[in-house]
PDB file of C-alpha atoms and ligand atoms in Angstrom:
ATOM      1  CA  MET A   1     217.576  58.999 124.998  1.00  0.00           C
ATOM      2  CA  ILE A   2     215.032  60.240 122.728  1.00  0.00           C
ATOM      3  CA  GLU A   3     212.999  58.016 120.380  1.00  0.00           C
ATOM      4  CA  SER A   4     213.669  59.218 116.928  1.00  0.00           C
ATOM      5  CA  VAL A   5     209.502  58.485 115.244  1.00  0.00           C
ATOM      6  CA  THR A   6     209.973  56.996 111.840  1.00  0.00           C
ATOM      7  CA  VAL A   7     206.552  57.387 109.389  1.00  0.00           C
ATOM      8  CA  LEU A   8     205.081  55.157 106.171  1.00  0.00           C
ATOM      9  CA  THR A   9     201.987  56.776 104.757  1.00  0.00           C
ATOM     10  CA  ASP A  10     200.083  55.596 102.432  1.00  0.00           C
ATOM     11  CA  TYR A  11     197.614  59.265 101.755  1.00  0.00           C
ATOM     12  CA  HIS A  12     196.386  58.358  98.149  1.00  0.00           C
ATOM     13  CA  VAL A  13     193.555  55.785  98.581  1.00  0.00           C
ATOM     14  CA  HIS A  14     189.750  55.047  97.989  1.00  0.00           C
ATOM     15  CA  LEU A  15     187.261  53.740 100.625  1.00  0.00           C
ATOM     16  CA  ARG A  16     184.814  53.241  97.429  1.00  0.00           C
ATOM     17  CA  PRO A  17     186.014  50.993  93.797  1.00  0.00           C
ATOM     18  CA  ASP A  18     185.317  52.183  90.598  1.00  0.00           C
ATOM     19  CA  GLY A  19     182.827  51.196  88.235  1.00  0.00           C
ATOM     20  CA  PRO A  20     179.389  50.412  87.971  1.00  0.00           C
ATOM     21  CA  ASN A  21     177.141  49.216  92.341  1.00  0.00           C
ATOM     22  CA  THR A  22     179.422  50.596  95.207  1.00  0.00           C
ATOM     23  CA  PRO A  23     177.027  52.959  96.693  1.00  0.00           C
ATOM     24  CA  PHE A  24     178.026  56.079  98.764  1.00  0.00           C
ATOM     25  CA  GLU A  25     176.915  54.360 101.675  1.00  0.00           C
ATOM     26  CA  ALA A  26     178.475  50.485 101.353  1.00  0.00           C
ATOM     27  CA  ALA A  27     182.145  52.620 101.011  1.00  0.00           C
ATOM     28  CA  PHE A  28     181.767  55.412 103.874  1.00  0.00           C
ATOM     29  CA  THR A  29     181.720  52.349 106.807  1.00  0.00           C
ATOM     30  CA  ASP A  30     182.957  52.517 110.172  1.00  0.00           C
ATOM     31  CA  ALA A  31     183.167  48.837 109.054  1.00  0.00           C
ATOM     32  CA  ASN A  32     184.743  49.743 106.212  1.00  0.00           C
ATOM     33  CA  VAL A  33     187.209  52.481 107.430  1.00  0.00           C
ATOM     34  CA  GLU A  34     187.945  49.629 110.250  1.00  0.00           C
ATOM     35  CA  ARG A  35     189.231  47.198 107.125  1.00  0.00           C
ATOM     36  CA  TYR A  36     190.714  49.693 105.770  1.00  0.00           C
ATOM     37  CA  ARG A  37     192.685  51.335 109.181  1.00  0.00           C
ATOM     38  CA  GLN A  38     193.551  46.536 109.674  1.00  0.00           C
ATOM     39  CA  ALA A  39     195.113  46.410 106.930  1.00  0.00           C
ATOM     40  CA  ALA A  40     197.311  49.805 107.881  1.00  0.00           C
ATOM     41  CA  ASP A  41     198.006  48.451 111.056  1.00  0.00           C
ATOM     42  CA  ASP A  42     199.782  44.509 108.595  1.00  0.00           C
ATOM     43  CA  ALA A  43     201.598  46.748 105.944  1.00  0.00           C
ATOM     44  CA  GLY A  44     203.314  48.690 109.497  1.00  0.00           C
ATOM     45  CA  ILE A  45     201.339  52.060 108.093  1.00  0.00           C
ATOM     46  CA  ALA A  46     200.242  54.508 110.392  1.00  0.00           C
ATOM     47  CA  GLU A  47     199.862  57.285 108.822  1.00  0.00           C
ATOM     48  CA  LEU A  48     196.541  56.911 106.705  1.00  0.00           C
ATOM     49  CA  GLY A  49     194.619  58.661 104.705  1.00  0.00           C
ATOM     50  CA  VAL A  50     191.724  59.295 101.586  1.00  0.00           C
ATOM     51  CA  SER A  51     191.223  60.754  99.022  1.00  0.00           C
ATOM     52  CA  GLU A  52     188.286  60.056  96.524  1.00  0.00           C
ATOM     53  CA  HIS A  53     188.095  61.279  93.229  1.00  0.00           C
ATOM     54  CA  ILE A  54     186.609  64.705  93.008  1.00  0.00           C
ATOM     55  CA  HIS A  55     184.353  63.714  90.035  1.00  0.00           C
ATOM     56  CA  ARG A  56     182.191  61.415  92.508  1.00  0.00           C
ATOM     57  CA  PHE A  57     181.071  64.909  93.927  1.00  0.00           C
ATOM     58  CA  GLN A  58     177.927  66.815  92.452  1.00  0.00           C
ATOM     59  CA  GLN A  59     179.761  69.453  93.656  1.00  0.00           C
ATOM     60  CA  ALA A  60     182.380  69.198  90.935  1.00  0.00           C
ATOM     61  CA  LEU A  61     180.313  70.292  88.501  1.00  0.00           C
ATOM     62  CA  ALA A  62     180.446  73.623  88.636  1.00  0.00           C
ATOM     63  CA  VAL A  63     184.173  73.265  87.470  1.00  0.00           C
ATOM     64  CA  TRP A  64     184.142  70.298  84.699  1.00  0.00           C
ATOM     65  CA  GLU A  65     180.334  69.146  82.670  1.00  0.00           C
ATOM     66  CA  HIS A  66     182.938  66.553  81.088  1.00  0.00           C
ATOM     67  CA  SER A  67     180.006  63.343  80.398  1.00  0.00           C
ATOM     68  CA  PHE A  68     182.129  60.724  82.787  1.00  0.00           C
ATOM     69  CA  TRP A  69     181.870  63.717  85.827  1.00  0.00           C
ATOM     70  CA  CYS A  70     178.127  64.182  84.602  1.00  0.00           C
ATOM     71  CA  GLU A  71     177.455  59.675  84.837  1.00  0.00           C
ATOM     72  CA  GLN A  72     179.600  60.435  88.423  1.00  0.00           C
ATOM     73  CA  ALA A  73     178.584  63.079  90.049  1.00  0.00           C
ATOM     74  CA  THR A  74     176.505  61.466  92.539  1.00  0.00           C
ATOM     75  CA  ASP A  75     177.987  62.119  95.958  1.00  0.00           C
ATOM     76  CA  ASP A  76     177.543  65.738  98.442  1.00  0.00           C
ATOM     77  CA  ILE A  77     181.248  66.041  99.223  1.00  0.00           C
ATOM     78  CA  ASP A  78     180.592  68.271 102.345  1.00  0.00           C
ATOM     79  CA  ALA A  79     178.942  64.657 103.898  1.00  0.00           C
ATOM     80  CA  TYR A  80     182.202  62.529 102.765  1.00  0.00           C
ATOM     81  CA  CYS A  81     184.127  65.671 105.066  1.00  0.00           C
ATOM     82  CA  GLU A  82     182.372  64.881 107.972  1.00  0.00           C
ATOM     83  CA  PHE A  83     182.378  60.991 107.957  1.00  0.00           C
ATOM     84  CA  VAL A  84     186.453  61.334 107.583  1.00  0.00           C
ATOM     85  CA  ARG A  85     186.340  64.029 109.819  1.00  0.00           C
ATOM     86  CA  ASP A  86     183.506  62.707 112.555  1.00  0.00           C
ATOM     87  CA  ARG A  87     184.169  59.207 111.982  1.00  0.00           C
ATOM     88  CA  THR A  88     187.182  58.460 111.751  1.00  0.00           C
ATOM     89  CA  ASP A  89     191.062  58.801 112.068  1.00  0.00           C
ATOM     90  CA  LEU A  90     192.130  59.109 108.117  1.00  0.00           C
ATOM     91  CA  ARG A  91     193.179  62.105 107.109  1.00  0.00           C
ATOM     92  CA  LEU A  92     191.084  63.875 104.287  1.00  0.00           C
ATOM     93  CA  GLY A  93     192.338  64.080 101.323  1.00  0.00           C
ATOM     94  CA  LEU A  94     190.441  64.198  97.800  1.00  0.00           C
ATOM     95  CA  GLU A  95     191.751  63.145  94.289  1.00  0.00           C
ATOM     96  CA  VAL A  96     191.291  66.084  91.648  1.00  0.00           C
ATOM     97  CA  ASP A  97     192.354  66.212  88.203  1.00  0.00           C
ATOM     98  CA  PHE A  98     193.845  68.993  86.895  1.00  0.00           C
ATOM     99  CA  VAL A  99     191.099  70.529  83.750  1.00  0.00           C
ATOM    100  CA  PRO A 100     192.736  73.923  82.680  1.00  0.00           C
ATOM    101  CA  GLY A 101     191.249  76.953  82.635  1.00  0.00           C
ATOM    102  CA  ARG A 102     189.570  75.932  85.520  1.00  0.00           C
ATOM    103  CA  GLU A 103     191.631  76.163  88.110  1.00  0.00           C
ATOM    104  CA  ASP A 104     189.715  79.289  90.215  1.00  0.00           C
ATOM    105  CA  ARG A 105     186.694  76.730  89.722  1.00  0.00           C
ATOM    106  CA  THR A 106     188.981  74.294  91.142  1.00  0.00           C
ATOM    107  CA  GLN A 107     189.643  76.073  93.905  1.00  0.00           C
ATOM    108  CA  ASN A 108     186.845  77.264  95.212  1.00  0.00           C
ATOM    109  CA  LEU A 109     185.591  74.079  95.479  1.00  0.00           C
ATOM    110  CA  ILE A 110     188.607  72.694  97.425  1.00  0.00           C
ATOM    111  CA  GLU A 111     188.869  75.375  99.685  1.00  0.00           C
ATOM    112  CA  ARG A 112     185.024  74.116 100.620  1.00  0.00           C
ATOM    113  CA  CYS A 113     186.185  71.702 102.248  1.00  0.00           C
ATOM    114  CA  ASP A 114     189.220  71.524 105.096  1.00  0.00           C
ATOM    115  CA  LEU A 115     191.381  69.055 103.718  1.00  0.00           C
ATOM    116  CA  ASP A 116     193.963  68.023 104.462  1.00  0.00           C
ATOM    117  CA  TYR A 117     196.280  67.435 101.608  1.00  0.00           C
ATOM    118  CA  VAL A 118     195.342  67.549  98.127  1.00  0.00           C
ATOM    119  CA  VAL A 119     197.053  65.298  95.433  1.00  0.00           C
ATOM    120  CA  GLY A 120     196.226  66.448  91.649  1.00  0.00           C
ATOM    121  CA  SER A 121     196.259  64.179  88.954  1.00  0.00           C
ATOM    122  CA  VAL A 122     196.247  64.292  84.772  1.00  0.00           C
ATOM    123  CA  HIS A 123     194.156  61.614  83.763  1.00  0.00           C
ATOM    124  CA  PHE A 124     192.192  63.337  80.652  1.00  0.00           C
ATOM    125  CA  LEU A 125     194.408  65.668  78.207  1.00  0.00           C
ATOM    126  CA  GLY A 126     190.735  67.567  76.417  1.00  0.00           C
ATOM    127  CA  ASP A 127     187.642  65.723  76.172  1.00  0.00           C
ATOM    128  CA  PHE A 128     190.350  62.058  76.643  1.00  0.00           C
ATOM    129  CA  ALA A 129     192.384  60.048  79.119  1.00  0.00           C
ATOM    130  CA  VAL A 130     195.590  58.413  78.712  1.00  0.00           C
ATOM    131  CA  ASP A 131     194.999  55.264  81.199  1.00  0.00           C
ATOM    132  CA  TRP A 132     191.111  54.648  80.247  1.00  0.00           C
ATOM    133  CA  ASP A 133     189.624  52.588  77.646  1.00  0.00           C
ATOM    134  CA  ARG A 134     186.847  55.323  77.474  1.00  0.00           C
ATOM    135  CA  TYR A 135     187.515  57.964  75.805  1.00  0.00           C
ATOM    136  CA  ASP A 136     190.587  56.783  75.131  1.00  0.00           C
ATOM    137  CA  ILE A 137     193.038  59.180  73.730  1.00  0.00           C
ATOM    138  CA  TRP A 138     195.172  56.505  71.853  1.00  0.00           C
ATOM    139  CA  GLU A 139     192.605  55.988  70.025  1.00  0.00           C
ATOM    140  CA  THR A 140     192.220  59.328  68.480  1.00  0.00           C
ATOM    141  CA  GLY A 141     195.042  59.220  66.140  1.00  0.00           C
ATOM    142  CA  ARG A 142     197.107  61.264  68.282  1.00  0.00           C
ATOM    143  CA  ASN A 143     201.087  60.591  67.765  1.00  0.00           C
ATOM    144  CA  PRO A 144     202.554  59.227  70.939  1.00  0.00           C
ATOM    145  CA  GLU A 145     205.249  61.596  70.783  1.00  0.00           C
ATOM    146  CA  GLU A 146     202.030  63.941  70.708  1.00  0.00           C
ATOM    147  CA  ILE A 147     200.654  62.536  73.662  1.00  0.00           C
ATOM    148  CA  TRP A 148     203.447  61.848  75.610  1.00  0.00           C
ATOM    149  CA  ARG A 149     204.828  65.765  75.008  1.00  0.00           C
ATOM    150  CA  ARG A 150     200.734  66.956  76.089  1.00  0.00           C
ATOM    151  CA  TYR A 151     200.952  64.925  78.412  1.00  0.00           C
ATOM    152  CA  PHE A 152     204.126  66.663  80.951  1.00  0.00           C
ATOM    153  CA  GLU A 153     203.509  69.715  79.733  1.00  0.00           C
ATOM    154  CA  THR A 154     200.227  69.184  81.662  1.00  0.00           C
ATOM    155  CA  LEU A 155     201.686  68.019  84.595  1.00  0.00           C
ATOM    156  CA  ALA A 156     203.909  70.779  84.795  1.00  0.00           C
ATOM    157  CA  ALA A 157     200.850  73.385  84.387  1.00  0.00           C
ATOM    158  CA  ALA A 158     199.778  70.748  87.326  1.00  0.00           C
ATOM    159  CA  ALA A 159     202.089  71.679  89.782  1.00  0.00           C
ATOM    160  CA  GLN A 160     202.214  75.676  88.804  1.00  0.00           C
ATOM    161  CA  SER A 161     198.682  75.873  89.701  1.00  0.00           C
ATOM    162  CA  GLY A 162     199.500  76.111  92.482  1.00  0.00           C
ATOM    163  CA  LEU A 163     196.207  74.064  93.264  1.00  0.00           C
ATOM    164  CA  PHE A 164     197.491  70.915  95.032  1.00  0.00           C
ATOM    165  CA  ASP A 165     200.566  69.111  97.763  1.00  0.00           C
ATOM    166  CA  ILE A 166     201.255  65.801  96.212  1.00  0.00           C
ATOM    167  CA  LEU A 167     201.496  65.799  92.542  1.00  0.00           C
ATOM    168  CA  ALA A 168     200.098  61.697  91.126  1.00  0.00           C
ATOM    169  CA  HIS A 169     201.155  58.931  89.655  1.00  0.00           C
ATOM    170  CA  PRO A 170     203.465  61.559  87.589  1.00  0.00           C
ATOM    171  CA  ASP A 171     204.149  59.053  83.869  1.00  0.00           C
ATOM    172  CA  LEU A 172     200.466  57.736  84.121  1.00  0.00           C
ATOM    173  CA  VAL A 173     200.629  58.652  80.340  1.00  0.00           C
ATOM    174  CA  LYS A 174     203.010  54.969  80.374  1.00  0.00           C
ATOM    175  CA  MET A 175     199.583  53.291  82.513  1.00  0.00           C
ATOM    176  CA  TRP A 176     199.236  50.706  78.627  1.00  0.00           C
ATOM    177  CA  GLY A 177     202.617  49.861  78.950  1.00  0.00           C
ATOM    178  CA  SER A 178     203.338  48.408  75.695  1.00  0.00           C
ATOM    179  CA  GLY A 179     199.248  48.217  74.892  1.00  0.00           C
ATOM    180  CA  ARG A 180     199.251  51.615  73.250  1.00  0.00           C
ATOM    181  CA  PRO A 181     202.928  52.789  71.016  1.00  0.00           C
ATOM    182  CA  LEU A 182     204.627  54.107  73.207  1.00  0.00           C
ATOM    183  CA  PRO A 183     207.082  56.903  71.517  1.00  0.00           C
ATOM    184  CA  ARG A 184     210.574  56.153  70.560  1.00  0.00           C
ATOM    185  CA  GLY A 185     213.968  56.479  72.555  1.00  0.00           C
ATOM    186  CA  ASP A 186     214.697  57.438  75.821  1.00  0.00           C
ATOM    187  CA  PRO A 187     211.457  59.715  77.690  1.00  0.00           C
ATOM    188  CA  ARG A 188     213.110  61.727  79.522  1.00  0.00           C
ATOM    189  CA  ARG A 189     212.972  64.311  77.373  1.00  0.00           C
ATOM    190  CA  TYR A 190     208.781  64.665  77.926  1.00  0.00           C
ATOM    191  CA  TYR A 191     209.597  64.462  81.260  1.00  0.00           C
ATOM    192  CA  GLU A 192     211.700  67.980  81.371  1.00  0.00           C
ATOM    193  CA  PRO A 193     208.837  71.217  81.070  1.00  0.00           C
ATOM    194  CA  ALA A 194     206.991  68.830  84.330  1.00  0.00           C
ATOM    195  CA  LEU A 195     210.548  68.359  86.472  1.00  0.00           C
ATOM    196  CA  GLU A 196     210.663  71.721  86.426  1.00  0.00           C
ATOM    197  CA  ALA A 197     207.606  72.576  87.163  1.00  0.00           C
ATOM    198  CA  ILE A 198     208.626  70.703  90.275  1.00  0.00           C
ATOM    199  CA  ALA A 199     211.862  72.708  91.105  1.00  0.00           C
ATOM    200  CA  GLU A 200     209.432  75.783  91.259  1.00  0.00           C
ATOM    201  CA  SER A 201     206.272  74.465  93.032  1.00  0.00           C
ATOM    202  CA  GLY A 202     208.029  73.106  95.314  1.00  0.00           C
ATOM    203  CA  ILE A 203     204.771  70.379  95.552  1.00  0.00           C
ATOM    204  CA  ALA A 204     205.474  66.877  96.323  1.00  0.00           C
ATOM    205  CA  VAL A 205     205.948  64.342  94.201  1.00  0.00           C
ATOM    206  CA  GLU A 206     203.767  60.638  95.041  1.00  0.00           C
ATOM    207  CA  VAL A 207     205.704  57.598  94.176  1.00  0.00           C
ATOM    208  CA  SER A 208     202.274  55.520  93.360  1.00  0.00           C
ATOM    209  CA  THR A 209     202.518  51.850  93.661  1.00  0.00           C
ATOM    210  CA  ALA A 210     198.980  51.923  91.548  1.00  0.00           C
ATOM    211  CA  GLY A 211     201.494  51.279  88.725  1.00  0.00           C
ATOM    212  CA  LEU A 212     201.821  47.866  89.461  1.00  0.00           C
ATOM    213  CA  ARG A 213     199.027  46.446  89.808  1.00  0.00           C
ATOM    214  CA  LYS A 214     198.505  47.646  85.637  1.00  0.00           C
ATOM    215  CA  PRO A 215     200.279  47.239  83.222  1.00  0.00           C
ATOM    216  CA  VAL A 216     203.464  48.689  82.595  1.00  0.00           C
ATOM    217  CA  GLY A 217     203.810  46.984  85.844  1.00  0.00           C
ATOM    218  CA  GLU A 218     205.539  49.853  87.040  1.00  0.00           C
ATOM    219  CA  ILE A 219     206.485  52.793  90.035  1.00  0.00           C
ATOM    220  CA  TYR A 220     204.931  55.534  89.095  1.00  0.00           C
ATOM    221  CA  PRO A 221     207.062  57.317  88.056  1.00  0.00           C
ATOM    222  CA  ALA A 222     210.128  55.687  86.304  1.00  0.00           C
ATOM    223  CA  PRO A 223     213.253  55.636  88.660  1.00  0.00           C
ATOM    224  CA  ALA A 224     214.533  58.866  85.568  1.00  0.00           C
ATOM    225  CA  PHE A 225     211.822  60.668  86.344  1.00  0.00           C
ATOM    226  CA  LEU A 226     211.696  60.393  90.278  1.00  0.00           C
ATOM    227  CA  ALA A 227     216.009  60.427  89.793  1.00  0.00           C
ATOM    228  CA  GLY A 228     214.736  64.847  88.335  1.00  0.00           C
ATOM    229  CA  ALA A 229     212.583  65.674  91.042  1.00  0.00           C
ATOM    230  CA  LEU A 230     214.814  64.740  93.931  1.00  0.00           C
ATOM    231  CA  GLU A 231     217.448  67.058  92.596  1.00  0.00           C
ATOM    232  CA  ALA A 232     213.901  69.875  91.839  1.00  0.00           C
ATOM    233  CA  GLY A 233     214.188  69.617  95.791  1.00  0.00           C
ATOM    234  CA  ALA A 234     210.764  67.300  95.335  1.00  0.00           C
ATOM    235  CA  PRO A 235     209.950  65.677  99.029  1.00  0.00           C
ATOM    236  CA  VAL A 236     208.663  62.233  97.667  1.00  0.00           C
ATOM    237  CA  ALA A 237     204.741  61.073  99.614  1.00  0.00           C
ATOM    238  CA  LEU A 238     204.618  57.285  99.238  1.00  0.00           C
ATOM    239  CA  SER A 239     201.346  55.961  98.347  1.00  0.00           C
ATOM    240  CA  SER A 240     199.518  52.681  97.116  1.00  0.00           C
ATOM    241  CA  ASP A 241     196.056  54.670  95.128  1.00  0.00           C
ATOM    242  CA  ALA A 242     193.850  51.373  96.869  1.00  0.00           C
ATOM    243  CA  HIS A 243     191.346  50.446  95.821  1.00  0.00           C
ATOM    244  CA  THR A 244     190.168  48.087  97.770  1.00  0.00           C
ATOM    245  CA  PRO A 245     191.642  47.757 101.772  1.00  0.00           C
ATOM    246  CA  GLU A 246     193.590  44.459 100.173  1.00  0.00           C
ATOM    247  CA  GLN A 247     195.407  47.152  98.196  1.00  0.00           C
ATOM    248  CA  VAL A 248     197.136  49.434 100.911  1.00  0.00           C
ATOM    249  CA  GLY A 249     200.349  48.956 101.129  1.00  0.00           C
ATOM    250  CA  PHE A 250     200.288  47.476  98.309  1.00  0.00           C
ATOM    251  CA  GLY A 251     204.235  47.005  96.270  1.00  0.00           C
ATOM    252  CA  TYR A 252     206.343  48.563  99.338  1.00  0.00           C
ATOM    253  CA  ASP A 253     209.158  47.123  99.779  1.00  0.00           C
ATOM    254  CA  ARG A 254     209.623  47.751  95.602  1.00  0.00           C
ATOM    255  CA  ALA A 255     208.933  51.490  96.550  1.00  0.00           C
ATOM    256  CA  ARG A 256     210.962  51.397  99.591  1.00  0.00           C
ATOM    257  CA  GLU A 257     213.804  49.636  96.916  1.00  0.00           C
ATOM    258  CA  LEU A 258     213.188  52.400  94.553  1.00  0.00           C
ATOM    259  CA  LEU A 259     214.006  54.800  97.366  1.00  0.00           C
ATOM    260  CA  ASP A 260     217.364  53.333  99.096  1.00  0.00           C
ATOM    261  CA  SER A 261     218.422  52.954  95.660  1.00  0.00           C
ATOM    262  CA  LEU A 262     218.246  57.145  95.004  1.00  0.00           C
ATOM    263  CA  GLY A 263     218.953  58.471  99.004  1.00  0.00           C
ATOM    264  CA  VAL A 264     215.383  59.558 100.134  1.00  0.00           C
ATOM    265  CA  SER A 265     215.457  58.456 102.927  1.00  0.00           C
ATOM    266  CA  GLU A 266     212.242  61.360 104.300  1.00  0.00           C
ATOM    267  CA  LEU A 267     208.979  61.181 102.893  1.00  0.00           C
ATOM    268  CA  ALA A 268     205.957  64.271 102.990  1.00  0.00           C
ATOM    269  CA  THR A 269     203.604  64.061 105.770  1.00  0.00           C
ATOM    270  CA  PHE A 270     200.523  66.501 106.170  1.00  0.00           C
ATOM    271  CA  GLU A 271     197.861  67.744 108.205  1.00  0.00           C
ATOM    272  CA  ARG A 272     195.072  70.756 107.511  1.00  0.00           C
ATOM    273  CA  ARG A 273     197.709  71.409 104.305  1.00  0.00           C
ATOM    274  CA  THR A 274     201.068  71.536 106.046  1.00  0.00           C
ATOM    275  CA  ARG A 275     203.530  69.618 105.495  1.00  0.00           C
ATOM    276  CA  ARG A 276     206.455  67.933 107.415  1.00  0.00           C
ATOM    277  CA  LEU A 277     209.268  65.307 106.461  1.00  0.00           C
ATOM    278  CA  GLU A 278     209.052  62.595 108.159  1.00  0.00           C
ATOM    279  CA  PRO A 279     211.665  60.066 108.512  1.00  0.00           C
ATOM    280  CA  LEU A 280     211.129  56.651 106.321  1.00  0.00           C
ATOM    281  CA  GLY A 281     209.586  54.372 108.671  1.00  0.00           C
TER     282      GLY A 281
HETATM  283 ZN1   ZN B 301     194.414  58.872  89.518  1.00  0.00          ZN
HETATM  284 ZN1   ZN B 302     193.806  57.509  92.574  1.00  0.00          ZN
END
């Protein structure tokens, strides 16, 4: 009898926490990787990968010179890739912002690395962030309808760009919950362009438990968005967006409930940018 292999993944993981005083040398060590690997083992997660923020790397300034990136871009992307490939058994990924108009430069940077997968994110609309109180878009006087519409249109363009394997935290715009103005009525009307782009592009959609740790207190994306993505044929990539070992596999019981409720029985896995679907373990 052939035993069926099942899998749990955590692909959107940062070895290096956000914030100051988190040097490259402290994050990319055998001991730190071991802490994450142990946490994954404890959570039953066999497929563990890392996806550091693109803005941490000097080479990212060839893509975008936002003042935040200029301040953050201190590391060498080749050293990161070499460390993960040569010193660990982790899958090698990157979390890459979608910067409209900079697709070619982004592609060049991605191709420099022999990645297992690329996690594509929308954090910024123009120079302003939807999920951060620095560069806060909610303080620019724009109304929530415009911000939500533009966020999902940009997410659609990210999916359509073909740059990414996984569409990260798909409704990140809700991150503040009631801490910022919300558009009135049913948010589903904003999802449409993104769901169409997901259908056309075939990109995998991330189910991220990170939202449970944020003011909104919900998984990304909302069940209605995920249902739409599944209807569009999207595979699911499950991740925690951990920035510490304690966050690896965080809230996976809640994620499993959501996936079960929508009949998801497979997860996307990635190796050298080839996707496979494996039974959800
Ligand atoms: Zn992100
Ligand atoms: Zn992240």
